[in-house]
Short mmCIF file of C-alpha atoms and ligand atoms in Angstrom, two decimals:
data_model
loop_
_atom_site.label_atom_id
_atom_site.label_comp_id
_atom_site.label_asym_id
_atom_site.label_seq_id
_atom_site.Cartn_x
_atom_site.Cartn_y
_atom_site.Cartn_z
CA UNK R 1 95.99 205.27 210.72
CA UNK R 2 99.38 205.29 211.10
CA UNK R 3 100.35 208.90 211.20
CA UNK R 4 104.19 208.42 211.73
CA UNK R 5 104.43 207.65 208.05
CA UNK R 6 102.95 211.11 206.85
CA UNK R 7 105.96 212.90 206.82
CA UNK R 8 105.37 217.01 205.86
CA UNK R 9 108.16 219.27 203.89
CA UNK R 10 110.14 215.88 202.74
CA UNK R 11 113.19 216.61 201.04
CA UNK R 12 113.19 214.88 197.80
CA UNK R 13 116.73 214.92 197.12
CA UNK R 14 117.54 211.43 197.10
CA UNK R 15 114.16 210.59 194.89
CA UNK R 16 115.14 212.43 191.80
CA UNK R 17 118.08 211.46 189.64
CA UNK R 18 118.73 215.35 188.83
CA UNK R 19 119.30 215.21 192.61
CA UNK R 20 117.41 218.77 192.76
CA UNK R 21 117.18 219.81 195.97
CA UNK R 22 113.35 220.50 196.46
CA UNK R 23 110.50 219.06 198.87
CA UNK R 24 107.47 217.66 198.89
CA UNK R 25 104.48 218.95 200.94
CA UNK R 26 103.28 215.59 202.01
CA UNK R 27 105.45 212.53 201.59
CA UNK R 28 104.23 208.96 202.33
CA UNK R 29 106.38 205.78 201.92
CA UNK R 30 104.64 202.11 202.36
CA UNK R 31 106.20 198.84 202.39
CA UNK R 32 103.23 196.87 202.65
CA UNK R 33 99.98 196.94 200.77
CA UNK R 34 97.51 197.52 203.64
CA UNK R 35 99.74 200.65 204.48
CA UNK R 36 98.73 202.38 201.55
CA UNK R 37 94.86 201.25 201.95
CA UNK R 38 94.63 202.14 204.99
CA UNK R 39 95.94 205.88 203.76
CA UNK R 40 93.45 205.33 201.35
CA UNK R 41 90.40 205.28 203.82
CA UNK R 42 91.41 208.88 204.67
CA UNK R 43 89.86 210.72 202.30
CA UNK R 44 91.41 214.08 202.62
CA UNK R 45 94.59 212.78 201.22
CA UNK R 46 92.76 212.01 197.97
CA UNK R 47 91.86 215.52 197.59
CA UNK R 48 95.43 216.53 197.35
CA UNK R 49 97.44 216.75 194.32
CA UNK R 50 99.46 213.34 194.17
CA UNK R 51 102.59 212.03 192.74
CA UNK R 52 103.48 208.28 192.71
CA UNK R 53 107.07 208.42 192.85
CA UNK R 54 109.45 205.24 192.46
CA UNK R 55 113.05 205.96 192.40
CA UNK R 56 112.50 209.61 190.52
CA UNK R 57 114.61 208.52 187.87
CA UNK R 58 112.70 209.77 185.25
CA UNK R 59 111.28 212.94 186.39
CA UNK R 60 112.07 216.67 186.18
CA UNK R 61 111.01 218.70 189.51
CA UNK R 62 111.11 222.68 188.65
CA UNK R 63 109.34 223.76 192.24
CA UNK R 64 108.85 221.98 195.05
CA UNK R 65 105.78 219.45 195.04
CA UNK R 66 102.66 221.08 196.28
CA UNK R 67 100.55 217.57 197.49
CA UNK R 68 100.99 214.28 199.00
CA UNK R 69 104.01 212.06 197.03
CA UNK R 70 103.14 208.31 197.80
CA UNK R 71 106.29 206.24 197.60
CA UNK R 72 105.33 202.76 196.81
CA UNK R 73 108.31 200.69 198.42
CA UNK R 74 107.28 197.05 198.69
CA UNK R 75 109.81 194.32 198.36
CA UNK R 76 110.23 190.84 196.72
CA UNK R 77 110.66 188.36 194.01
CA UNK R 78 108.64 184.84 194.37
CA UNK R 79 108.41 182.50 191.87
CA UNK R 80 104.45 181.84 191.14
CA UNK R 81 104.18 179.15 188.73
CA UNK R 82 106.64 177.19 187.07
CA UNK R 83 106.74 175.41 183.34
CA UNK R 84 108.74 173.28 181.55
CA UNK R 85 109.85 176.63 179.43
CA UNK R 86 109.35 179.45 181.41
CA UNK R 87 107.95 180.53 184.57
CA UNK R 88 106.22 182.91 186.37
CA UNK R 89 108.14 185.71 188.93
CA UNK R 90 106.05 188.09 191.13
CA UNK R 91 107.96 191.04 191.78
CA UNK R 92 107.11 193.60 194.12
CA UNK R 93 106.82 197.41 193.26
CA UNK R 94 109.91 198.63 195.01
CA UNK R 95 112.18 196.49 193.76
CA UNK R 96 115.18 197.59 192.11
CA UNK R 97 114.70 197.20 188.26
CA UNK R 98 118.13 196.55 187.93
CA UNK R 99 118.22 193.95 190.58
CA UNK R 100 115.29 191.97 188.88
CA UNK R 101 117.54 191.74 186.44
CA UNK R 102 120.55 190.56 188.11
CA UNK R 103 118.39 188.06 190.01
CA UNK R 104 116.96 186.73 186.20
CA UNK R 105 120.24 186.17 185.02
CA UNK R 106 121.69 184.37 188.22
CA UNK R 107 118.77 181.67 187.62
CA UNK R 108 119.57 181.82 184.15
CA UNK R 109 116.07 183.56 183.20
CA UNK R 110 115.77 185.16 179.80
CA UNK R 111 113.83 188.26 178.56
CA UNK R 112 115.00 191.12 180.27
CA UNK R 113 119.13 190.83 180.39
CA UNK R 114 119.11 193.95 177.33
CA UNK R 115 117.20 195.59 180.04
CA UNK R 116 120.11 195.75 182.56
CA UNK R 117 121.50 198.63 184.15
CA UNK R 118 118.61 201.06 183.81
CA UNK R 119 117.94 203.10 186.89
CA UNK R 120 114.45 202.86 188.75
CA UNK R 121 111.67 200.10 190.11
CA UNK R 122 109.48 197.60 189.12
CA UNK R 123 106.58 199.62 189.57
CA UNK R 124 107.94 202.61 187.43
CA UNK R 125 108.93 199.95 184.50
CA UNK R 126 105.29 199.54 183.59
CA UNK R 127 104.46 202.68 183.95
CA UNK R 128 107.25 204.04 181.44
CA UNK R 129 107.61 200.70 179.32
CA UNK R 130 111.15 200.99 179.80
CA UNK R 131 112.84 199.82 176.86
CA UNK R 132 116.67 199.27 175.19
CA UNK R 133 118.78 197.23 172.45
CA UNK R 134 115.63 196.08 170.97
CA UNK R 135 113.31 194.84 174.29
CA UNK R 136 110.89 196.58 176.07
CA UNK R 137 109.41 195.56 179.72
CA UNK R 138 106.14 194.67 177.57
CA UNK R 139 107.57 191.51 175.92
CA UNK R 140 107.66 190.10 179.27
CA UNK R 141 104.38 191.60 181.56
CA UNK R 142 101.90 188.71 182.04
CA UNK R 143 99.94 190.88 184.81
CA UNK R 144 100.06 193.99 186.50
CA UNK R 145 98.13 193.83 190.17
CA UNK R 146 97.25 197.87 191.30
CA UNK R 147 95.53 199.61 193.27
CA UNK R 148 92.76 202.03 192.64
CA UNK R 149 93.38 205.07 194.59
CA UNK R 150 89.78 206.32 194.29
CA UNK R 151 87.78 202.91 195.23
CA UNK R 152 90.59 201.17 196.97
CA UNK R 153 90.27 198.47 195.11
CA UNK R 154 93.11 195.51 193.73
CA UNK R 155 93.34 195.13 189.98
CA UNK R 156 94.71 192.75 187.58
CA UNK R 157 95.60 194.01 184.31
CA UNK R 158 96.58 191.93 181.61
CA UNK R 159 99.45 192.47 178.95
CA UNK R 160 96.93 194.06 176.44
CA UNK R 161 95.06 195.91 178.65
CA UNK R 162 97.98 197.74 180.04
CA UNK R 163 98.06 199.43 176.81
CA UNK R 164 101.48 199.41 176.10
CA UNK R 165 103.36 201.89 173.72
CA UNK R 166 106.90 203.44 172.85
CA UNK R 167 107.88 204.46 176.29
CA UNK R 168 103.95 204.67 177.52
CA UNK R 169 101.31 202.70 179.22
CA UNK R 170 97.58 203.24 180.39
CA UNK R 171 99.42 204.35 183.61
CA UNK R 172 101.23 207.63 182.16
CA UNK R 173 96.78 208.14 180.51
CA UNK R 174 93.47 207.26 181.37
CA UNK R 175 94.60 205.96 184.60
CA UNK R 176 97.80 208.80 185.58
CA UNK R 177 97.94 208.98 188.97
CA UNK R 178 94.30 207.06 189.29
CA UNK R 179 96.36 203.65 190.04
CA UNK R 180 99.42 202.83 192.16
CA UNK R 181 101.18 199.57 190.69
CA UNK R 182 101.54 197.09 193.12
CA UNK R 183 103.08 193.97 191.96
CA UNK R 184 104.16 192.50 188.11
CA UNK R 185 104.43 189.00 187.36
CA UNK R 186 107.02 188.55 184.44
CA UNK R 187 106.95 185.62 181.85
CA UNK R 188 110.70 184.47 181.21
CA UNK R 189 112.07 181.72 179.61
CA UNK R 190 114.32 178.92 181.03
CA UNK R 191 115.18 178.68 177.38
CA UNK R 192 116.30 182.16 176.23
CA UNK R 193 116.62 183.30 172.59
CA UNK R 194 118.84 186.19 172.56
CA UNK R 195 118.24 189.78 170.81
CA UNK R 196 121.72 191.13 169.68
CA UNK R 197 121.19 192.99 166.65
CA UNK R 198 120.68 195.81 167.96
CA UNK R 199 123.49 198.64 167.87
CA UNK R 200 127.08 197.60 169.05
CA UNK R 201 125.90 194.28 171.55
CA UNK R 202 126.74 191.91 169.02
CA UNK R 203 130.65 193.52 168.41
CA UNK R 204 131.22 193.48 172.08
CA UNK R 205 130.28 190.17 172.51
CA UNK R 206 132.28 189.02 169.55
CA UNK R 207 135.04 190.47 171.70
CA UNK R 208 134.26 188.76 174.76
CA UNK R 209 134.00 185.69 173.18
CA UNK R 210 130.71 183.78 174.23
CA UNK R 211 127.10 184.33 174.09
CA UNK R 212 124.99 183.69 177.05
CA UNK R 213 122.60 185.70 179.56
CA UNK R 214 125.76 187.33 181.82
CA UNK R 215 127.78 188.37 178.61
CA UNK R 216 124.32 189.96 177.67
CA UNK R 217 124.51 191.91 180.47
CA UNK R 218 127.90 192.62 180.62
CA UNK R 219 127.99 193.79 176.99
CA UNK R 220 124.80 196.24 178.06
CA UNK R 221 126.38 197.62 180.87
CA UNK R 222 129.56 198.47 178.99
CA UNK R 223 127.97 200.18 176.40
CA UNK R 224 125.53 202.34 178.94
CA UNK R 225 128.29 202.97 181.28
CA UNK R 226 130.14 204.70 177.74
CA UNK R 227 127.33 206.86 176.99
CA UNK R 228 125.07 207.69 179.55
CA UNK R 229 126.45 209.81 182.97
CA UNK R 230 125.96 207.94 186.01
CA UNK R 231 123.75 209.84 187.98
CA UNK R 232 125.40 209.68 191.08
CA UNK R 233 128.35 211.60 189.59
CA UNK R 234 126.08 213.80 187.42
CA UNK R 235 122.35 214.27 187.62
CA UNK R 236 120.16 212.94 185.07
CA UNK R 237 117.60 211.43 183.51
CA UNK R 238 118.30 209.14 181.21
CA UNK R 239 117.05 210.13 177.45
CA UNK R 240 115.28 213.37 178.02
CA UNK R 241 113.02 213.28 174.86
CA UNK R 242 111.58 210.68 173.28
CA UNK R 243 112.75 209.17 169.41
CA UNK R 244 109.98 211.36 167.45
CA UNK R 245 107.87 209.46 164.90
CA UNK R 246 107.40 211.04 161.67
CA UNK R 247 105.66 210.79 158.59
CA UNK R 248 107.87 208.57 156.13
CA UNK R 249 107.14 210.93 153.68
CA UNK R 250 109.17 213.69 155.61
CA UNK R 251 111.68 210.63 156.44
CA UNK R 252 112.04 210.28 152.90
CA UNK R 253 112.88 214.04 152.29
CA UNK R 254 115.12 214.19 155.48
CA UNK R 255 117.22 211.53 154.28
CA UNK R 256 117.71 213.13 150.92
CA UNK R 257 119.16 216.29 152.89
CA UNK R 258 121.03 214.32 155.66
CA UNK R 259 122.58 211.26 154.23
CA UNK R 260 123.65 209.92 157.79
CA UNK R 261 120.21 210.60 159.65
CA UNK R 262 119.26 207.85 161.92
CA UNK R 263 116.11 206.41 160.90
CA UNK R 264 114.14 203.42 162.22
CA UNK R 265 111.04 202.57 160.05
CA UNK R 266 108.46 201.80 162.10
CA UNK R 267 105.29 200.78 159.39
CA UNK R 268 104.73 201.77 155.90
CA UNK R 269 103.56 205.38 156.61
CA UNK R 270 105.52 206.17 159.75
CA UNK R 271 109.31 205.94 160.98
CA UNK R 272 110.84 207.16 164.07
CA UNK R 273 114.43 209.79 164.16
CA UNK R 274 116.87 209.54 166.54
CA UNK R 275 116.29 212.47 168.38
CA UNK R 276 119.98 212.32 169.53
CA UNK R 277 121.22 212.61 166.33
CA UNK R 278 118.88 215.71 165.79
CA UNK R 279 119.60 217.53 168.69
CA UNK R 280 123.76 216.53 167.98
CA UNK R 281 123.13 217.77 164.66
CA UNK R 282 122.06 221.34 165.69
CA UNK R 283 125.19 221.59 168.10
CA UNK R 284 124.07 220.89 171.41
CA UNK R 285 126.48 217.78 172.26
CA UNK R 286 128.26 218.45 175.11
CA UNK R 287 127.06 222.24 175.23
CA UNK R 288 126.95 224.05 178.49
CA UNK R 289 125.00 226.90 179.93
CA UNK R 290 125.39 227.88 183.44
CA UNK R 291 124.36 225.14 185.45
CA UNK R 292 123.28 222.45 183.16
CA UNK R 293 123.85 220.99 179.75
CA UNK R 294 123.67 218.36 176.94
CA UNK R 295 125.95 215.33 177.77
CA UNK R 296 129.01 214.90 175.57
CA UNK R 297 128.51 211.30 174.48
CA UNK R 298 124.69 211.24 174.05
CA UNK R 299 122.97 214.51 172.99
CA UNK R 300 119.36 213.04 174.17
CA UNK R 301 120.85 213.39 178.32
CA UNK R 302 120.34 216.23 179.81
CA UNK R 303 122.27 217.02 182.47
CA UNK R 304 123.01 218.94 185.72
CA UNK R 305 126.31 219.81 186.52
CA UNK R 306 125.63 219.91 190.62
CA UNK R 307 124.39 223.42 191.36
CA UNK R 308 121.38 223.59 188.54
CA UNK R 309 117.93 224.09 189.36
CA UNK R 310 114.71 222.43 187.09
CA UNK R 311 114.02 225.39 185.77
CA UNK R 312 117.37 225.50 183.69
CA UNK R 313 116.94 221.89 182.39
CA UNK R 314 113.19 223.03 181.11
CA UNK R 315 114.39 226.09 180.24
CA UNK R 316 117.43 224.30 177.76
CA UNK R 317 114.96 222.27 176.98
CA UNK R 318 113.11 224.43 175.15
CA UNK R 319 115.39 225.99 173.42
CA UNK R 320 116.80 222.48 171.86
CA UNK R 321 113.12 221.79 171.04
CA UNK R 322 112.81 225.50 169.34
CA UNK R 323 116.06 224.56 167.33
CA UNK R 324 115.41 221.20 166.14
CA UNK R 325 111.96 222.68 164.79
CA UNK R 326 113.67 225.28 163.38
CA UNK R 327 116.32 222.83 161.76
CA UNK R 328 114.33 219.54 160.90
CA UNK R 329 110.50 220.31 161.23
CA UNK R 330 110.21 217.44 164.04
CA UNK R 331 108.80 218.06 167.76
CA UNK R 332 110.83 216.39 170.23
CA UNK R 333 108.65 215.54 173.12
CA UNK R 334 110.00 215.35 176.58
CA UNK R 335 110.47 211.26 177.25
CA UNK R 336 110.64 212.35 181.66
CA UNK R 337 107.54 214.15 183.48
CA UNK R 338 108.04 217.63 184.15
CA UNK R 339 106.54 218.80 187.49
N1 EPU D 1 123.06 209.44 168.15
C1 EPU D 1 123.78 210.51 167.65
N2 EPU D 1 124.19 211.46 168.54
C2 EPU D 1 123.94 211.38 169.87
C3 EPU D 1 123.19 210.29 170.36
C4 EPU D 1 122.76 209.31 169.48
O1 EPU D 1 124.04 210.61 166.48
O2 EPU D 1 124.36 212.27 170.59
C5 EPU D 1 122.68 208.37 167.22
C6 EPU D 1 123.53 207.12 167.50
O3 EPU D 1 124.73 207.15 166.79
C7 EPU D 1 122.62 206.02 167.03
C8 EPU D 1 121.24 206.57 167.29
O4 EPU D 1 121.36 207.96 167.46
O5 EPU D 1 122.77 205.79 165.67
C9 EPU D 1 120.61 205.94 168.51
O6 EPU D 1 121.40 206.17 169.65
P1 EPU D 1 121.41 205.19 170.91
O7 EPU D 1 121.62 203.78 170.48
O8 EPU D 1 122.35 205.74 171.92
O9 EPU D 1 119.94 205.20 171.46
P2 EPU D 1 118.82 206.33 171.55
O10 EPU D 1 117.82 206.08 170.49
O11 EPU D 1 119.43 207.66 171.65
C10 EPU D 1 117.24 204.86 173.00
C11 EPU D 1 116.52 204.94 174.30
C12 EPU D 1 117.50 204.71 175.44
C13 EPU D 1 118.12 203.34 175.28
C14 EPU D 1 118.82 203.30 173.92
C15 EPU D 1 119.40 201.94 173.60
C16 EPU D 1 114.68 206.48 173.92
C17 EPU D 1 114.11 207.82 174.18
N3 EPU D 1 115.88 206.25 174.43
O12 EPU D 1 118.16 205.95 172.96
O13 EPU D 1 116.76 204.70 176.64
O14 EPU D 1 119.05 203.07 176.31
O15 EPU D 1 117.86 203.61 172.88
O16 EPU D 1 118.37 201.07 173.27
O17 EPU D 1 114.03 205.66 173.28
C18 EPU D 1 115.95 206.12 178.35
O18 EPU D 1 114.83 205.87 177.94
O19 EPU D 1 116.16 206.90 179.32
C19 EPU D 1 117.09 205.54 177.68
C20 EPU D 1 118.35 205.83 178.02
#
């Protein structure tokens, strides 16, 4: 076994977008998949706690990690089949997300440009079913190839049996931490149909004049580079909570108190709030306290001004959940796992 790659008290720094400054017990990185099976075959690492950590930029550390974090790091993009409408592109786990993107759009590959410019890897995108402007990383999963920490074994899972929900998979349930996602083979289309409905894509590209994969992009990037802090200049983690789903029934009442509530209906008895526009609402836009605080331009970021610790983001937390209860009658749930 290749010992060198065990590394013990690992600063984890660089792997979460808070940028907290707090260490891992065990840290192990692999670039290649018999790496990580061959860490496998020691068995006292599967007794540890574990974390399967991709770029960290959707996770809250409060204490340092107390177990073995497995940093799955492979890279490339090959093209594995290709139709007369689409084709086939293997990507490796460690990819950049955002450079998957790029990369689609250069070959002029459609189904993933609204996802451009979020933070994190290919491996973490299935895991969180990373979604904005209307697409999620679900309309475009053919297979997911993983590994079973416990047996070793490779595993294919198809679209459907990755279980696939508002920002959730069978990754973040049944199988947390049981699987580490090795590859993803995406279906996109050499003959795009574009989604710009949603929000403010379709004024911006009005303004730039044309309609194709790049302005896409462009018009994405624009908007998230408006609302959401760049992490490198100020830690975060993209939406903290998730959009709560109600009952329409309370939906229906809600409206009839707040005229401007943001409301998405999502069937016949349910429809999801923007929990934004909740937390705005109680007056925590662009609140401070100490250390850490609620973004100015989107209420749902959390964020840490440089010197905060975890502990204040779960701790501010908290209190926003406690006061949009207290306000609304909704539970926000956290949308980033809290260690
Ligand atoms: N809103 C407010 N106040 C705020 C923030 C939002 O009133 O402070 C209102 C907006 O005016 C808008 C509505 O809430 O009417 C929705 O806002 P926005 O379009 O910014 O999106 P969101 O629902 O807050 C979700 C995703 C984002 C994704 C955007 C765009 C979740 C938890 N978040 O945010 O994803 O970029 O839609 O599609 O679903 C992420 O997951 O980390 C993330 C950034």
């Amino acid at each position: 076994m290749n010992k060198k790659k065990i590394y013990t008290d690992f600063p984890l720094k660089k792997l979460n977008t808070f940028g907290f400054d707090i260490r891992a017990k065990q840290y192990f990185e692999f670039t290649q998949t018999k790496e990580v099976l061959t860490l496998l075959k020691n068995k006292q690492y599967l007794l540890l706690p574990r974390l399967i950590l991709g770029a960290g930029s959707n996770i809250l550390f409060t204490k340092d990690f107390d177990g073995i974090v497995i940093h799955p790091n492979i890279k490339g993009i090959k093209i594995t089949e290709d139709f007369r409408d689409h084709i086939l592109l293997k990507v490796y786990c460690g990819e950049s997300w955002d450079n998957l993107v790029e990369y689609a759009i250069e070959n002029n590959l459609g189904g993933i440009e609204n996802l451009s410019f979020i933070p994190g890897t290919v491996g973490a995108s299935v895991v969180q079913n990373i979604g904005a402007y209307g697409v999620e990383v679900k309309d475009s999963v053919e297979i997911v190839e993983a590994i079973n920490i416990e047996t070793s074994e490779l595993v294919f899972f198809s679209n459907h049996e990755c279980k696939f929900g508002y920002r959730d998979s069978i990754f973040k349930n049944e199988y947390k931490n049981k699987f580490i996602v090795i590859s993803v083979s995406f279906k996109l289309s050499k003959h795009p149909v574009f989604n710009t409905s949603y929000g403010n894509i379709e004024d911006k590209l009005k303004k730039s004049g044309k309609i194709n994969l790049s302005a896409i992009r462009q018009a994405v990037i624009n908007i998230r580079r408006q609302k959401l802090p760049d992490p490198a200049e100020i830690g975060n983690a993209g939406s903290f909570f998730k959009n709560p789903v109600i009952n329409k029934s309370q939906a229906d009442f809600l409206k009839t108190q707040y005229a401007n509530i943001q409301l998405y209906p999502v069937s016949d008895l349910e429809t999801k709030v923007a929990a934004g526009w909740l937390i705005e609402h109680c007056g925590w836009k662009g609140r401070r306290t100490g250390n850490v605080g609620v973004h100015d331009k989107q209420a749902l970021v959390l964020v840490n001004y440089g010197s905060g610790n975890g502990s204040e983001i779960l701790e501010l937390s908290k209190k926003i959940q406690e006061s949009v209860f207290e306000k609304f009658k909704i539970n926000l749930i956290p949308e980033v796992n809290i260690f």
